[in-house]
PDB file of C-alpha atoms in Angstrom:
ATOM      1  CA  MET A  71     177.947 136.653  68.835  1.00  0.00           C
ATOM      2  CA  ILE A  72     180.272 133.788  67.853  1.00  0.00           C
ATOM      3  CA  LEU A  73     180.919 131.276  70.631  1.00  0.00           C
ATOM      4  CA  THR A  74     184.526 130.715  71.663  1.00  0.00           C
ATOM      5  CA  ARG A  75     185.998 127.469  72.998  1.00  0.00           C
ATOM      6  CA  ASN A  76     185.084 128.192  76.629  1.00  0.00           C
ATOM      7  CA  ALA A  77     181.511 129.146  75.733  1.00  0.00           C
ATOM      8  CA  ILE A  78     181.123 126.032  73.552  1.00  0.00           C
ATOM      9  CA  LEU A  79     182.439 123.782  76.327  1.00  0.00           C
ATOM     10  CA  LYS A  80     180.126 125.441  78.861  1.00  0.00           C
ATOM     11  CA  GLU A  81     177.102 124.831  76.588  1.00  0.00           C
ATOM     12  CA  VAL A  82     178.187 121.203  76.028  1.00  0.00           C
ATOM     13  CA  GLU A  83     178.632 120.694  79.782  1.00  0.00           C
ATOM     14  CA  LYS A  84     175.118 122.073  80.415  1.00  0.00           C
ATOM     15  CA  LYS A  85     173.831 119.781  77.622  1.00  0.00           C
ATOM     16  CA  ASN A  86     172.465 122.763  75.686  1.00  0.00           C
ATOM     17  CA  ILE A  87     174.665 121.700  72.768  1.00  0.00           C
ATOM     18  CA  ILE A  88     174.945 117.956  72.179  1.00  0.00           C
ATOM     19  CA  ILE A  89     177.607 116.524  69.871  1.00  0.00           C
ATOM     20  CA  LYS A  90     177.751 112.732  69.402  1.00  0.00           C
ATOM     21  CA  PRO A  91     180.386 111.448  69.296  1.00  0.00           C
ATOM     22  CA  PHE A  92     182.092 114.236  71.231  1.00  0.00           C
ATOM     23  CA  LYS A  93     185.843 114.804  71.315  1.00  0.00           C
ATOM     24  CA  LYS A  94     187.039 117.749  73.376  1.00  0.00           C
ATOM     25  CA  SER A  95     190.158 117.908  71.183  1.00  0.00           C
ATOM     26  CA  ASN A  96     187.933 118.853  68.205  1.00  0.00           C
ATOM     27  CA  ILE A  97     186.973 122.155  69.850  1.00  0.00           C
ATOM     28  CA  GLY A  98     189.097 124.998  68.495  1.00  0.00           C
ATOM     29  CA  PRO A  99     189.386 128.645  69.569  1.00  0.00           C
ATOM     30  CA  ALA A 100     185.969 129.504  68.056  1.00  0.00           C
ATOM     31  CA  SER A 101     184.780 126.413  66.167  1.00  0.00           C
ATOM     32  CA  ILE A 102     184.244 122.661  66.297  1.00  0.00           C
ATOM     33  CA  ASP A 103     185.995 120.335  63.849  1.00  0.00           C
ATOM     34  CA  LEU A 104     183.573 117.829  62.320  1.00  0.00           C
ATOM     35  CA  THR A 105     184.684 114.553  60.775  1.00  0.00           C
ATOM     36  CA  LEU A 106     183.656 112.688  57.664  1.00  0.00           C
ATOM     37  CA  ASP A 107     181.525 109.558  57.992  1.00  0.00           C
ATOM     38  CA  ASN A 108     181.786 106.544  55.664  1.00  0.00           C
ATOM     39  CA  LYS A 109     178.714 107.328  53.522  1.00  0.00           C
ATOM     40  CA  PHE A 110     178.715 109.206  50.230  1.00  0.00           C
ATOM     41  CA  ARG A 111     176.208 109.839  47.475  1.00  0.00           C
ATOM     42  CA  ILE A 112     177.430 110.057  43.904  1.00  0.00           C
ATOM     43  CA  PHE A 113     175.193 111.577  41.239  1.00  0.00           C
ATOM     44  CA  ARG A 114     174.399 109.418  38.233  1.00  0.00           C
ATOM     45  CA  ASN A 115     175.840 110.601  34.907  1.00  0.00           C
ATOM     46  CA  ASN A 116     173.878 112.180  32.071  1.00  0.00           C
ATOM     47  CA  ILE A 117     170.714 112.994  33.948  1.00  0.00           C
ATOM     48  CA  LYS A 118     168.462 116.031  33.833  1.00  0.00           C
ATOM     49  CA  ILE A 119     167.040 117.220  37.129  1.00  0.00           C
ATOM     50  CA  LYS A 120     164.055 119.554  37.270  1.00  0.00           C
ATOM     51  CA  LEU A 121     164.365 121.233  40.653  1.00  0.00           C
ATOM     52  CA  ASN A 122     161.375 122.037  42.843  1.00  0.00           C
ATOM     53  CA  GLU A 123     160.555 122.009  46.560  1.00  0.00           C
ATOM     54  CA  ASN A 124     159.948 118.241  46.462  1.00  0.00           C
ATOM     55  CA  SER A 125     163.129 117.257  44.579  1.00  0.00           C
ATOM     56  CA  ASP A 126     164.870 114.376  46.355  1.00  0.00           C
ATOM     57  CA  TYR A 127     168.604 114.010  45.766  1.00  0.00           C
ATOM     58  CA  ARG A 128     168.405 110.312  46.677  1.00  0.00           C
ATOM     59  CA  LYS A 129     166.486 109.656  43.466  1.00  0.00           C
ATOM     60  CA  TYR A 130     169.473 110.821  41.380  1.00  0.00           C
ATOM     61  CA  THR A 131     172.329 109.395  43.430  1.00  0.00           C
ATOM     62  CA  LYS A 132     173.915 106.123  44.390  1.00  0.00           C
ATOM     63  CA  LEU A 133     174.724 105.518  48.070  1.00  0.00           C
ATOM     64  CA  ILE A 134     178.256 104.269  48.664  1.00  0.00           C
ATOM     65  CA  LYS A 135     179.589 103.090  52.031  1.00  0.00           C
ATOM     66  CA  THR A 136     183.372 103.089  52.040  1.00  0.00           C
ATOM     67  CA  LYS A 137     186.347 104.015  54.208  1.00  0.00           C
ATOM     68  CA  SER A 138     187.692 106.316  51.490  1.00  0.00           C
ATOM     69  CA  ILE A 139     186.584 107.802  48.203  1.00  0.00           C
ATOM     70  CA  VAL A 140     188.499 109.407  45.342  1.00  0.00           C
ATOM     71  CA  LEU A 141     187.078 112.639  43.954  1.00  0.00           C
ATOM     72  CA  GLU A 142     188.371 113.273  40.469  1.00  0.00           C
ATOM     73  CA  PRO A 143     188.861 116.827  39.149  1.00  0.00           C
ATOM     74  CA  ASN A 144     185.545 118.690  39.009  1.00  0.00           C
ATOM     75  CA  GLU A 145     183.716 115.743  40.611  1.00  0.00           C
ATOM     76  CA  TYR A 146     180.932 116.360  43.107  1.00  0.00           C
ATOM     77  CA  ALA A 147     179.594 114.119  45.878  1.00  0.00           C
ATOM     78  CA  LEU A 148     177.482 114.362  48.978  1.00  0.00           C
ATOM     79  CA  GLY A 149     179.042 113.341  52.266  1.00  0.00           C
ATOM     80  CA  ILE A 150     177.828 113.428  55.848  1.00  0.00           C
ATOM     81  CA  THR A 151     179.442 114.197  59.173  1.00  0.00           C
ATOM     82  CA  LYS A 152     180.026 111.459  61.701  1.00  0.00           C
ATOM     83  CA  GLU A 153     178.855 113.823  64.417  1.00  0.00           C
ATOM     84  CA  ARG A 154     175.204 114.390  65.173  1.00  0.00           C
ATOM     85  CA  ILE A 155     174.633 117.964  66.344  1.00  0.00           C
ATOM     86  CA  LYS A 156     171.769 119.115  68.562  1.00  0.00           C
ATOM     87  CA  LEU A 157     171.404 122.864  69.065  1.00  0.00           C
ATOM     88  CA  PRO A 158     169.083 124.765  71.401  1.00  0.00           C
ATOM     89  CA  SER A 159     166.585 127.347  70.161  1.00  0.00           C
ATOM     90  CA  ASN A 160     168.988 130.246  70.770  1.00  0.00           C
ATOM     91  CA  ILE A 161     172.089 128.977  68.932  1.00  0.00           C
ATOM     92  CA  CYS A 162     172.622 128.590  65.186  1.00  0.00           C
ATOM     93  CA  GLY A 163     175.707 127.741  63.179  1.00  0.00           C
ATOM     94  CA  ASN A 164     177.631 127.839  59.944  1.00  0.00           C
ATOM     95  CA  ILE A 165     179.693 125.083  58.381  1.00  0.00           C
ATOM     96  CA  THR A 166     182.900 126.254  56.808  1.00  0.00           C
ATOM     97  CA  GLY A 167     185.708 124.457  55.049  1.00  0.00           C
ATOM     98  CA  ARG A 168     189.168 124.140  56.481  1.00  0.00           C
ATOM     99  CA  SER A 169     191.789 126.291  54.792  1.00  0.00           C
ATOM    100  CA  ARG A 170     194.320 123.438  54.754  1.00  0.00           C
ATOM    101  CA  TYR A 171     192.016 121.550  52.350  1.00  0.00           C
ATOM    102  CA  ALA A 172     190.739 124.581  50.456  1.00  0.00           C
ATOM    103  CA  ARG A 173     194.343 125.189  49.404  1.00  0.00           C
ATOM    104  CA  PHE A 174     194.162 121.848  47.601  1.00  0.00           C
ATOM    105  CA  GLY A 175     190.925 122.782  45.826  1.00  0.00           C
ATOM    106  CA  LEU A 176     188.419 121.046  48.097  1.00  0.00           C
ATOM    107  CA  SER A 177     185.069 122.744  48.698  1.00  0.00           C
ATOM    108  CA  ILE A 178     182.837 121.196  51.359  1.00  0.00           C
ATOM    109  CA  HIS A 179     179.617 123.100  50.711  1.00  0.00           C
ATOM    110  CA  VAL A 180     178.109 124.650  47.632  1.00  0.00           C
ATOM    111  CA  THR A 181     175.738 127.138  49.291  1.00  0.00           C
ATOM    112  CA  ALA A 182     174.107 125.256  52.173  1.00  0.00           C
ATOM    113  CA  SER A 183     176.338 126.243  55.075  1.00  0.00           C
ATOM    114  CA  TYR A 184     173.721 127.533  57.526  1.00  0.00           C
ATOM    115  CA  ILE A 185     172.533 125.418  60.466  1.00  0.00           C
ATOM    116  CA  GLN A 186     169.223 126.436  62.012  1.00  0.00           C
ATOM    117  CA  PRO A 187     168.552 126.678  65.765  1.00  0.00           C
ATOM    118  CA  GLY A 188     166.850 123.622  67.226  1.00  0.00           C
ATOM    119  CA  ILE A 189     168.299 121.078  64.777  1.00  0.00           C
ATOM    120  CA  ASN A 190     169.211 117.544  65.821  1.00  0.00           C
ATOM    121  CA  ASN A 191     171.007 115.991  62.879  1.00  0.00           C
ATOM    122  CA  LYS A 192     174.133 115.057  61.021  1.00  0.00           C
ATOM    123  CA  GLN A 193     175.323 117.633  58.514  1.00  0.00           C
ATOM    124  CA  VAL A 194     175.211 116.794  54.818  1.00  0.00           C
ATOM    125  CA  LEU A 195     178.203 118.203  52.955  1.00  0.00           C
ATOM    126  CA  GLU A 196     178.169 119.161  49.273  1.00  0.00           C
ATOM    127  CA  ILE A 197     181.768 118.225  48.440  1.00  0.00           C
ATOM    128  CA  LYS A 198     183.402 119.373  45.213  1.00  0.00           C
ATOM    129  CA  ASN A 199     186.931 118.884  43.924  1.00  0.00           C
ATOM    130  CA  VAL A 200     187.724 122.106  42.051  1.00  0.00           C
ATOM    131  CA  SER A 201     191.388 121.162  41.588  1.00  0.00           C
ATOM    132  CA  PRO A 202     193.087 119.654  38.510  1.00  0.00           C
ATOM    133  CA  PHE A 203     194.119 116.519  40.465  1.00  0.00           C
ATOM    134  CA  SER A 204     192.426 113.600  42.270  1.00  0.00           C
ATOM    135  CA  ILE A 205     191.685 113.980  45.987  1.00  0.00           C
ATOM    136  CA  VAL A 206     191.243 111.042  48.384  1.00  0.00           C
ATOM    137  CA  LEU A 207     188.797 111.593  51.251  1.00  0.00           C
ATOM    138  CA  SER A 208     188.831 109.164  54.170  1.00  0.00           C
ATOM    139  CA  GLN A 209     186.399 108.362  56.940  1.00  0.00           C
ATOM    140  CA  GLY A 210     187.362 110.246  60.107  1.00  0.00           C
ATOM    141  CA  LEU A 211     189.007 113.165  58.280  1.00  0.00           C
ATOM    142  CA  LYS A 212     188.425 116.479  60.077  1.00  0.00           C
ATOM    143  CA  ILE A 213     186.784 117.917  56.979  1.00  0.00           C
ATOM    144  CA  CYS A 214     185.027 121.072  58.169  1.00  0.00           C
ATOM    145  CA  GLN A 215     184.418 123.440  61.045  1.00  0.00           C
ATOM    146  CA  LEU A 216     181.179 124.398  62.745  1.00  0.00           C
ATOM    147  CA  VAL A 217     181.019 128.011  63.932  1.00  0.00           C
ATOM    148  CA  LEU A 218     178.246 128.680  66.466  1.00  0.00           C
ATOM    149  CA  GLU A 219     176.434 131.943  67.217  1.00  0.00           C
ATOM    150  CA  ARG A 220     173.818 133.030  69.731  1.00  0.00           C
ATOM    151  CA  THR A 221     170.601 134.281  68.230  1.00  0.00           C
ATOM    152  CA  GLU A 222     168.623 137.249  69.448  1.00  0.00           C
ATOM    153  CA  GLY A 223     165.498 135.503  70.643  1.00  0.00           C
ATOM    154  CA  ASN A 224     164.500 131.875  70.241  1.00  0.00           C
ATOM    155  CA  ALA A 225     163.454 130.013  67.113  1.00  0.00           C
ATOM    156  CA  VAL A 226     163.271 126.359  66.120  1.00  0.00           C
ATOM    157  CA  TYR A 227     163.729 124.905  62.637  1.00  0.00           C
ATOM    158  CA  ARG A 228     160.906 122.503  61.780  1.00  0.00           C
ATOM    159  CA  GLY A 229     161.878 121.748  58.190  1.00  0.00           C
ATOM    160  CA  LYS A 230     162.453 118.605  56.182  1.00  0.00           C
ATOM    161  CA  PHE A 231     165.992 117.934  57.450  1.00  0.00           C
ATOM    162  CA  LYS A 232     165.553 118.809  61.148  1.00  0.00           C
ATOM    163  CA  ASN A 233     166.297 115.275  62.349  1.00  0.00           C
ATOM    164  CA  GLN A 234     168.337 113.955  59.415  1.00  0.00           C
ATOM    165  CA  LYS A 235     170.379 110.926  60.493  1.00  0.00           C
ATOM    166  CA  ASP A 236     171.491 109.523  57.187  1.00  0.00           C
ATOM    167  CA  LEU A 237     172.497 110.437  53.699  1.00  0.00           C
TER     168      LEU A 237
END
């Protein structure tokens, strides 16, 4: 079942869900707005990547720290949320874009929208400008929403990105 504002606030108050930094005003009717941090990864041009379980995106990207970045038409970058999210073993989530930005052709995840129970990390965003014009993204922009759901039973993600803090 999707958690509504009151349920989210109750879980935050009980410290079952931890969001740092936390702003109560970012809690919507059934989601949490997450903001963009100042770190981005841009893929190098003209490279060939052979994907496998050990592929590391950092090998093919350049880390940029900036207050704002311009995404040109069809350009793709990795971003990261300012907020670190810690979920208990009975709550999972999905990251979704905000319709106000989707209407301008901004996609904030390619396919990796699911957030496992038990995570304690910042969320990496796969940001793509699918519009015919340039889009400026700035640090602090409420770029996406986190929708939380209770799981049936408990489970904890123990994968590679469980405690990811950086891009």
